[in-house]
Coordinates of C-alpha atoms in Angstrom, one line a residue:
M29 CA 91.7 106.7 142.1
S30 CA 91.5 110.1 140.2
A31 CA 93.5 110.8 137.1
S32 CA 95.7 113.4 138.8
A33 CA 96.5 110.8 141.6
L34 CA 97.4 108.2 138.9
L35 CA 99.7 110.7 137.1
A36 CA 101.4 111.6 140.4
E37 CA 101.9 107.9 141.2
E38 CA 103.5 107.4 137.7
A39 CA 105.8 110.4 138.2
A40 CA 107.0 108.9 141.5
L41 CA 108.1 105.6 139.9
P42 CA 111.9 105.1 140.2
A43 CA 114.0 105.3 137.1
D44 CA 115.4 101.8 137.6
K45 CA 111.8 100.4 137.8
L46 CA 110.8 102.2 134.6
K47 CA 113.9 100.9 132.7
S48 CA 113.4 97.3 133.9
N49 CA 109.7 97.5 133.1
F50 CA 110.4 98.7 129.6
L51 CA 112.7 95.8 129.0
W52 CA 110.0 93.4 130.1
F53 CA 107.5 95.2 127.9
A54 CA 109.8 95.0 124.9
L55 CA 110.7 91.4 125.5
S56 CA 107.0 90.3 125.7
F57 CA 106.2 92.4 122.7
A58 CA 109.1 91.0 120.6
V59 CA 108.3 87.3 121.5
N60 CA 104.7 87.7 120.6
H61 CA 105.4 89.5 117.4
G62 CA 108.2 87.1 116.4
V63 CA 106.2 83.9 116.7
V64 CA 102.8 84.9 115.5
T65 CA 103.9 86.8 112.4
T66 CA 105.8 83.8 110.9
P67 CA 102.8 82.8 108.8
L68 CA 103.5 85.9 106.6
V69 CA 106.7 84.1 105.4
L70 CA 105.3 80.5 105.2
S71 CA 101.7 80.9 104.1
T72 CA 102.3 80.7 100.4
S73 CA 104.4 77.5 100.7
V74 CA 102.3 75.8 103.4
L75 CA 98.7 76.6 102.3
G76 CA 97.2 75.3 99.1
G77 CA 96.3 77.2 95.9
D78 CA 96.4 81.0 96.2
A79 CA 95.3 81.0 99.9
G80 CA 98.6 82.4 101.0
Y81 CA 98.7 85.2 98.4
I82 CA 95.1 86.3 99.1
G83 CA 95.5 86.2 102.9
N84 CA 98.8 88.2 102.8
A85 CA 97.1 90.8 100.6
V86 CA 94.2 91.1 103.0
L87 CA 96.7 91.4 105.9
N88 CA 98.3 94.5 104.4
I89 CA 95.0 96.1 103.4
F90 CA 93.7 95.8 107.0
T91 CA 97.0 97.0 108.3
M92 CA 96.4 100.3 106.5
I93 CA 92.8 100.4 107.9
G94 CA 94.0 99.7 111.5
S95 CA 96.8 102.2 111.3
F96 CA 94.8 105.1 109.8
F97 CA 91.4 104.7 111.6
L98 CA 91.7 102.5 114.6
G99 CA 95.2 102.8 116.2
A100 CA 94.8 106.2 117.8
P101 CA 91.2 105.9 119.0
I102 CA 91.8 102.4 120.6
T103 CA 95.0 103.6 122.2
A104 CA 93.3 106.7 123.6
A105 CA 90.3 104.7 124.9
F106 CA 92.2 101.9 126.6
G107 CA 95.6 103.4 127.2
P108 CA 99.0 102.5 125.6
L109 CA 99.2 99.1 127.3
G110 CA 95.6 98.3 126.5
G111 CA 96.2 99.0 122.9
V112 CA 99.3 96.8 122.9
L113 CA 97.3 93.9 124.5
F114 CA 94.5 94.4 122.0
G115 CA 97.0 94.0 119.2
M116 CA 98.8 91.0 120.7
F117 CA 95.5 89.2 121.3
N118 CA 94.4 89.7 117.7
Y119 CA 97.9 88.5 116.6
C120 CA 97.2 85.3 118.4
L121 CA 93.9 84.9 116.7
Y122 CA 95.7 85.4 113.4
A123 CA 98.3 82.7 114.2
G124 CA 95.5 80.4 115.5
L125 CA 93.4 80.7 112.3
F126 CA 96.5 80.0 110.2
T127 CA 97.1 76.9 112.3
V128 CA 93.5 75.7 111.5
A129 CA 94.0 76.5 107.8
A130 CA 97.3 74.6 107.7
Y131 CA 95.6 71.6 109.3
I132 CA 92.9 71.3 106.7
G133 CA 93.6 68.7 104.0
R134 CA 97.0 67.8 105.3
D135 CA 96.4 64.2 106.5
G136 CA 99.2 63.0 104.2
T137 CA 97.1 60.5 102.3
K138 CA 95.6 62.6 99.5
E139 CA 96.1 65.9 97.6
I140 CA 94.3 68.9 99.0
T141 CA 90.9 69.5 97.2
D142 CA 89.4 72.7 95.8
Q143 CA 86.9 72.8 98.7
E144 CA 89.7 72.5 101.2
V145 CA 91.6 75.3 99.5
L146 CA 88.5 77.5 99.7
S147 CA 88.2 76.7 103.4
Q148 CA 91.9 77.8 103.8
V149 CA 91.2 81.0 101.9
I150 CA 88.3 81.9 104.2
L151 CA 90.1 81.0 107.4
F152 CA 93.4 82.6 106.6
S153 CA 91.8 85.7 105.1
L154 CA 89.7 86.2 108.3
G155 CA 92.8 85.7 110.4
S156 CA 94.8 88.1 108.2
A157 CA 92.1 90.8 108.6
L158 CA 92.5 90.4 112.4
G159 CA 96.2 90.4 112.1
G160 CA 96.2 93.5 110.0
I161 CA 94.0 95.4 112.5
A162 CA 96.3 94.1 115.2
A163 CA 99.4 95.5 113.5
G164 CA 97.8 98.9 112.9
V165 CA 96.8 99.3 116.5
L166 CA 99.9 97.6 118.0
W167 CA 102.5 99.9 116.6
T168 CA 100.5 103.0 117.4
A169 CA 100.1 101.9 121.0
Q170 CA 103.7 100.8 121.2
G171 CA 104.8 104.3 120.2
A172 CA 102.6 105.8 122.9
Y173 CA 104.0 103.5 125.6
F174 CA 107.6 104.2 124.4
N175 CA 107.0 108.0 124.5
K176 CA 105.4 107.9 128.0
T177 CA 108.4 105.9 129.4
V178 CA 110.8 108.4 127.9
D179 CA 108.8 111.3 129.3
L180 CA 108.9 109.8 132.9
L181 CA 112.6 109.1 132.6
Y182 CA 113.4 112.5 131.3
A183 CA 111.5 114.2 134.1
Q184 CA 113.9 112.4 136.5
A185 CA 117.0 113.0 134.5
E186 CA 119.9 115.1 135.8
R187 CA 120.2 118.6 134.5
G188 CA 122.0 118.7 131.2
D189 CA 120.8 115.2 130.1
R190 CA 119.2 115.3 126.6
R191 CA 115.8 113.6 125.9
E192 CA 117.3 112.3 122.6
T193 CA 119.9 110.3 124.6
I194 CA 117.1 108.5 126.6
T195 CA 115.2 107.9 123.3
S196 CA 118.2 106.5 121.5
H197 CA 119.0 104.2 124.5
L198 CA 115.5 102.7 124.8
A199 CA 115.0 102.5 121.0
G200 CA 118.3 100.5 120.7
R201 CA 117.2 98.1 123.4
F202 CA 113.8 97.6 121.8
A203 CA 115.3 97.1 118.3
T204 CA 117.8 94.5 119.6
L205 CA 115.1 92.4 121.3
Y206 CA 112.7 92.8 118.4
L207 CA 115.2 91.6 115.8
A208 CA 116.6 88.8 118.0
C209 CA 113.1 87.4 118.5
E210 CA 112.2 87.6 114.9
V211 CA 115.4 85.7 113.9
L212 CA 115.1 83.1 116.6
A213 CA 111.4 82.4 115.8
K214 CA 112.2 81.7 112.2
L215 CA 115.2 79.6 113.1
L216 CA 113.2 77.6 115.6
W217 CA 110.5 76.9 112.9
S218 CA 113.3 75.8 110.5
L219 CA 114.8 73.5 113.1
L220 CA 111.4 71.9 113.9
E221 CA 110.8 71.4 110.2
H222 CA 114.2 69.8 109.9
F223 CA 113.2 67.2 112.5
E224 CA 110.0 66.6 110.5
V225 CA 107.5 68.1 112.9
T226 CA 104.2 68.7 111.1
G227 CA 103.6 72.3 110.0
W228 CA 100.3 72.8 111.8
V229 CA 101.8 71.4 115.0
I230 CA 104.6 74.0 114.8
A231 CA 102.0 76.7 114.1
L232 CA 100.0 75.6 117.1
T233 CA 103.1 75.7 119.3
F234 CA 104.0 79.2 118.1
T235 CA 100.4 80.4 118.8
A236 CA 100.7 79.1 122.3
I237 CA 104.0 80.9 122.8
G238 CA 102.4 84.1 121.6
A239 CA 99.6 83.6 124.0
V240 CA 102.0 83.2 126.9
A241 CA 103.8 86.4 125.9
L242 CA 100.4 88.1 125.9
L243 CA 99.8 86.9 129.5
F244 CA 103.3 88.1 130.5
Q245 CA 102.6 91.5 128.9
T246 CA 99.6 92.0 131.2
T247 CA 102.0 92.4 134.1
S248 CA 103.7 95.5 132.6
L249 CA 103.1 98.8 134.2
K250 CA 99.8 100.4 133.0
L251 CA 101.2 103.8 132.0
R252 CA 98.6 106.3 131.0
G253 CA 98.6 108.1 127.7
P254 CA 97.6 111.8 127.1
L255 CA 93.9 112.4 128.1
V256 CA 92.7 113.7 124.7
T257 CA 89.8 113.1 122.4
V258 CA 91.0 111.5 119.2
D259 CA 89.4 111.9 115.7
C260 CA 89.5 108.5 114.1
C261 CA 90.1 110.1 110.7
Q262 CA 92.8 112.5 111.9
K263 CA 95.7 110.4 110.7
A264 CA 94.1 109.9 107.3
K265 CA 93.5 113.7 107.0
V266 CA 97.1 114.5 107.9
A267 CA 98.4 112.0 105.3
A268 CA 96.0 113.2 102.6
A269 CA 97.2 116.8 103.1
L270 CA 100.6 115.9 101.5
W271 CA 99.2 114.1 98.5
L272 CA 99.6 117.2 96.3
D273 CA 103.3 117.5 97.2
P274 CA 105.4 115.9 94.4
V275 CA 108.2 115.2 96.8
L276 CA 106.1 112.6 98.6
W277 CA 105.8 110.6 95.4
L278 CA 109.4 111.2 94.2
I279 CA 110.8 109.6 97.4
S280 CA 108.3 106.7 97.4
G281 CA 110.7 104.5 95.4
I282 CA 112.3 102.7 98.3
N283 CA 109.0 102.1 100.0
L284 CA 107.3 100.7 96.8
T285 CA 110.4 98.7 95.8
F286 CA 110.8 97.2 99.3
G287 CA 107.2 96.4 99.7
F288 CA 106.9 94.8 96.2
S289 CA 110.3 93.0 96.5
A290 CA 109.5 91.6 100.0
A291 CA 106.1 90.3 98.8
F292 CA 107.8 88.9 95.7
M293 CA 110.3 87.0 97.9
N294 CA 107.8 85.9 100.6
G295 CA 105.3 84.8 98.0
Y296 CA 106.5 83.8 94.6
V297 CA 110.2 82.9 95.4
N298 CA 109.4 81.0 98.6
K299 CA 106.6 78.9 97.0
T300 CA 108.1 78.3 93.6
Y301 CA 111.8 77.8 94.3
T302 CA 112.9 77.8 98.0
G303 CA 110.1 75.6 99.3
A304 CA 110.1 73.3 96.3
Q305 CA 113.9 72.8 96.2
L306 CA 115.0 73.1 99.8
G307 CA 111.8 72.5 101.9
N308 CA 109.9 74.7 104.2
S309 CA 112.6 74.6 106.8
A310 CA 114.9 76.5 104.4
V311 CA 112.1 79.1 103.8
T312 CA 112.1 80.2 107.5
G313 CA 115.9 79.8 107.8
L314 CA 116.6 82.0 104.9
A315 CA 114.0 84.5 106.0
A316 CA 115.9 84.7 109.3
L317 CA 119.1 85.4 107.4
T318 CA 117.3 88.3 105.6
A319 CA 116.3 89.8 108.9
L320 CA 119.7 89.3 110.5
S321 CA 121.6 90.8 107.5
A322 CA 119.2 93.8 107.5
G323 CA 119.8 94.4 111.2
V324 CA 123.6 94.4 110.8
L325 CA 123.7 96.4 107.6
S326 CA 121.3 99.0 108.8
Q327 CA 123.9 100.0 111.4
V328 CA 126.7 100.0 108.8
F329 CA 124.7 102.1 106.3
G330 CA 123.6 104.5 109.1
A331 CA 127.3 105.2 109.9
I332 CA 128.2 105.6 106.3
S333 CA 125.4 108.0 105.6
T334 CA 126.5 110.4 108.3
K335 CA 129.7 111.0 106.2
S336 CA 128.7 110.4 102.6
G337 CA 125.1 111.6 102.8
K338 CA 122.0 109.6 102.0
G339 CA 122.2 109.6 98.2
P340 CA 124.9 106.9 97.9
I341 CA 123.0 104.7 100.3
V342 CA 119.8 105.0 98.3
I343 CA 121.7 104.0 95.2
L344 CA 123.2 101.0 97.1
G345 CA 119.7 99.9 98.3
S346 CA 118.3 100.2 94.8
L347 CA 121.1 98.1 93.4
S348 CA 120.4 95.5 96.1
F349 CA 116.8 95.3 95.1
L350 CA 117.8 95.4 91.4
G351 CA 120.0 92.4 91.9
I352 CA 117.0 90.1 92.5
P353 CA 115.3 90.5 89.1
F354 CA 118.8 90.7 87.6
C355 CA 119.4 87.1 88.8
F356 CA 116.2 86.1 87.0
F357 CA 117.0 87.7 83.7
A358 CA 120.8 87.6 83.4
L359 CA 121.6 84.5 85.4
K360 CA 118.5 82.5 84.5
C361 CA 117.4 82.1 88.2
C362 CA 116.3 79.9 89.8
E363 CA 115.7 76.4 88.6
N364 CA 118.1 74.0 90.4
W365 CA 119.9 76.8 92.3
N366 CA 119.3 75.1 95.6
W367 CA 121.4 76.8 98.3
W368 CA 122.6 79.4 95.8
L369 CA 119.2 80.9 96.5
I370 CA 120.8 82.4 99.5
V371 CA 122.1 85.2 97.3
L372 CA 118.5 86.5 96.7
Y373 CA 117.8 86.6 100.5
L374 CA 121.1 88.5 101.2
L375 CA 120.2 91.0 98.5
Q376 CA 116.8 91.5 100.1
G377 CA 118.4 91.9 103.5
S378 CA 120.7 94.7 102.1
G379 CA 117.7 96.5 100.5
R380 CA 115.7 96.1 103.7
A381 CA 118.5 97.7 105.7
V382 CA 118.2 100.9 103.6
Y383 CA 114.5 100.9 104.0
E384 CA 114.6 100.4 107.8
S385 CA 117.2 103.1 108.4
T386 CA 118.2 105.6 105.7
N387 CA 114.8 105.7 104.1
K388 CA 113.1 106.9 107.3
G389 CA 115.7 109.6 107.7
I390 CA 114.9 110.8 104.2
F391 CA 111.2 111.3 105.1
A392 CA 112.2 113.1 108.3
D393 CA 114.6 115.4 106.4
L394 CA 112.3 116.3 103.6
F395 CA 109.1 116.8 105.7
K396 CA 110.3 118.6 108.8
T397 CA 107.1 120.5 109.3
N398 CA 104.7 117.5 108.8
A399 CA 106.6 114.4 109.9
P400 CA 103.4 112.5 111.1
G401 CA 101.7 112.9 107.7
A402 CA 104.9 111.9 105.9
F403 CA 105.3 108.7 107.9
A404 CA 101.6 107.9 107.6
N405 CA 102.1 108.0 103.8
Q406 CA 105.2 105.9 104.2
I407 CA 103.1 103.1 105.8
L408 CA 100.5 103.6 103.1
Q409 CA 103.1 103.1 100.3
V410 CA 104.7 100.0 101.8
T411 CA 101.6 98.2 102.7
G412 CA 100.0 99.1 99.4
A413 CA 103.0 97.7 97.5
F414 CA 102.8 94.5 99.6
A415 CA 99.1 94.0 99.0
A416 CA 99.4 94.8 95.2
C417 CA 102.2 92.2 94.8
F418 CA 100.4 89.5 96.7
F419 CA 97.2 90.1 94.7
L420 CA 99.1 90.1 91.4
S421 CA 101.1 87.0 92.3
S422 CA 97.9 85.0 91.8
I423 CA 97.3 86.5 88.4
L424 CA 100.7 87.3 86.8
K425 CA 103.6 85.1 86.0
G426 CA 106.9 85.3 87.9
E427 CA 108.7 87.0 85.0
T428 CA 106.2 89.9 85.0
L429 CA 106.5 90.4 88.7
A430 CA 110.3 90.5 88.3
W431 CA 110.0 93.1 85.6
I432 CA 107.9 95.3 87.9
A433 CA 110.5 95.0 90.7
L434 CA 113.3 95.8 88.2
V435 CA 111.5 99.0 87.0
L436 CA 110.8 100.2 90.5
S437 CA 114.4 99.7 91.6
L438 CA 115.7 101.6 88.6
V439 CA 113.6 104.7 89.0
T440 CA 114.2 104.9 92.8
P441 CA 117.5 106.9 92.9
F442 CA 116.3 109.3 90.1
G443 CA 113.2 110.0 92.1
Y444 CA 115.2 110.7 95.3
L445 CA 117.6 113.1 93.4
A446 CA 114.7 114.9 91.9
A447 CA 113.0 115.3 95.3
V448 CA 116.2 116.8 96.8
A449 CA 116.6 119.2 93.9
L450 CA 113.0 120.2 94.2
R451 CA 113.3 120.9 97.9
K452 CA 116.4 123.0 97.3
A453 CA 114.6 125.0 94.6
Q454 CA 111.7 125.6 96.9
A455 CA 114.0 126.8 99.7
A456 CA 115.7 129.1 97.3
R457 CA 112.4 130.6 96.1
E458 CA 111.4 131.1 99.8
E459 CA 114.7 132.8 100.5
D460 CA 114.3 135.1 97.5
S461 CA 110.7 135.9 98.6
D462 CA 111.9 136.8 102.1
T463 CA 114.6 139.1 100.6
D464 CA 112.0 140.9 98.5
D465 CA 109.7 141.3 101.5
D466 CA 112.6 142.8 103.6
D467 CA 113.5 145.1 100.8
D468 CA 109.9 146.3 100.5
N469 CA 109.8 146.8 104.3
G470 CA 113.0 148.9 104.1
D471 CA 111.6 151.1 101.3
G472 CA 108.3 151.6 103.1
G473 CA 110.1 152.6 106.3
S474 CA 112.3 155.1 104.4
S475 CA 109.4 156.8 102.7
V476 CA 107.5 157.2 105.9
D477 CA 110.5 158.7 107.5
H478 CA 110.9 161.0 104.5
D479 CA 107.3 162.2 104.7
D480 CA 107.7 162.8 108.4
D481 CA 110.8 164.8 107.9
E482 CA 109.1 167.0 105.2
E483 CA 106.4 167.8 107.8
G484 CA 109.0 168.7 110.4
D485 CA 111.6 171.4 110.5
E486 CA 113.6 171.8 107.3
G487 CA 116.7 172.3 109.4
E488 CA 116.6 168.6 110.2
E489 CA 117.4 167.5 106.6
D490 CA 121.1 167.1 107.4
S491 CA 120.4 164.4 109.9
D492 CA 118.5 162.4 107.3
D493 CA 121.6 162.0 105.2
Q494 CA 123.2 160.1 108.1
K495 CA 120.5 157.4 108.2
P496 CA 121.1 154.0 106.4
S497 CA 119.8 153.8 102.8
P498 CA 116.8 151.7 102.0
S499 CA 118.9 149.0 100.3
V500 CA 121.2 148.8 103.3
L501 CA 118.2 148.3 105.6
G502 CA 117.0 145.5 103.4
I503 CA 120.3 143.7 103.4
L504 CA 120.7 144.0 107.1
A505 CA 117.2 142.6 107.7
T506 CA 117.9 139.7 105.3
E507 CA 121.2 138.8 107.0
E508 CA 119.5 138.8 110.4
R509 CA 116.7 136.5 109.0
C510 CA 119.3 134.1 107.6
R511 CA 121.2 134.0 110.8
S512 CA 118.0 133.2 112.7
S513 CA 117.0 130.5 110.2
Q514 CA 120.5 128.8 110.5
A515 CA 120.3 128.9 114.2
A516 CA 116.9 127.3 114.2
L517 CA 118.0 124.6 111.8
S518 CA 121.1 123.8 113.9
E519 CA 118.9 123.3 117.0
T520 CA 116.5 120.9 115.2
P521 CA 117.3 117.3 116.3
R522 CA 118.1 115.0 113.4
R523 CA 115.8 112.0 113.1
N524 CA 117.1 108.8 111.8
G525 CA 114.7 105.8 111.5
A526 CA 115.4 102.7 113.5
V527 CA 114.2 99.2 113.1

């Protein structure tokens, strides 16, 4: 069947079928993602030595590689659904290799040996590389599938319906399923651990569930993406174009703080305190609490920011992240804290809520003309912070890691305020430049008219006195430009990040 015939067939799909298909697509995606990404939380407490730290660092490095260099080309070559299936398949390989790594040396009769730790490092690092590539491709393809569904629904929408309404509706459905499956997967692992099911058996079960979700996903509609040739380096080029803009680095605080704090919690805290004091079942249970609190608070913070602005929410998020190292230094956390460790996970959930919602809105607000490049850099900052913390966790002491998290959380609000002030100053300079240009145009026009009048009949001089002066012409032109700019800004849809 030709490409035009396939496109015509897609356009003829009923709206109800498109909506039900998207729910099926989102559910399969969420189940797979929820069960196969659990090793990120458990690896440091389940695997021996530094295998978990090293594997998680590798995961984030390859996430950057997959997102910047492989996501768009694979999605263009195999279509949005093909890209999603590629990512889900590699996610299953990631979970499967974690299962094998968890099985090594865990016969219950002896301590794990250095050779077995090395085997775990190799297996889990290989799996993490595949998982990172999977994540980079998966989210690119998911976005393409989402946009294609929105386009088809919007084409059938009644006159007067807004595209943003359809986008918000589908994004809300996807976010709900995604969050629910993440929380349920962690709670299920915690429950099985409570009943003393062996860790590698649980990991194998989760891998099987992820594989079933992959099979279910193959039944989703094979919607076609745009037929374009993709430069594999284009996303990296777009991101690099913003590196000289100081605003990009001034607003990096929440990204760096969230990435470092999340890695600090998933690595050092889970292994040193939560797993040791409460067991691995508590690790997944408290991780589920973090995700749940983040989902609830992101809605609350989003509603507040529409009235108070984003500044107070950024400060609140920074204070949430600051609370974690504060517990270490001021409250002497965390020996014998036991279930009081829940405080750390709630603070992490509050900070994550700001990252998931308000932070993405800040990037959209401050980079209206290059949102793709801004969000590519946002991914780079977060995954870079994750990787750095996991690598450093195998070298530095917990107190040093806590100091780094404390410093990052302290500078975040000041960086945001400086970025906003810089953007306002840049806008003011541009406005002054426009005014000067308009004045120059007014003066030039007047001189031309004056020269023409001198060449004409001298009796026409009286009519020149009735023309607007050059300064008036400049003011009128400037006012018209301002009105046009305000109208354009008012029509620009406001973007606010969702989970």
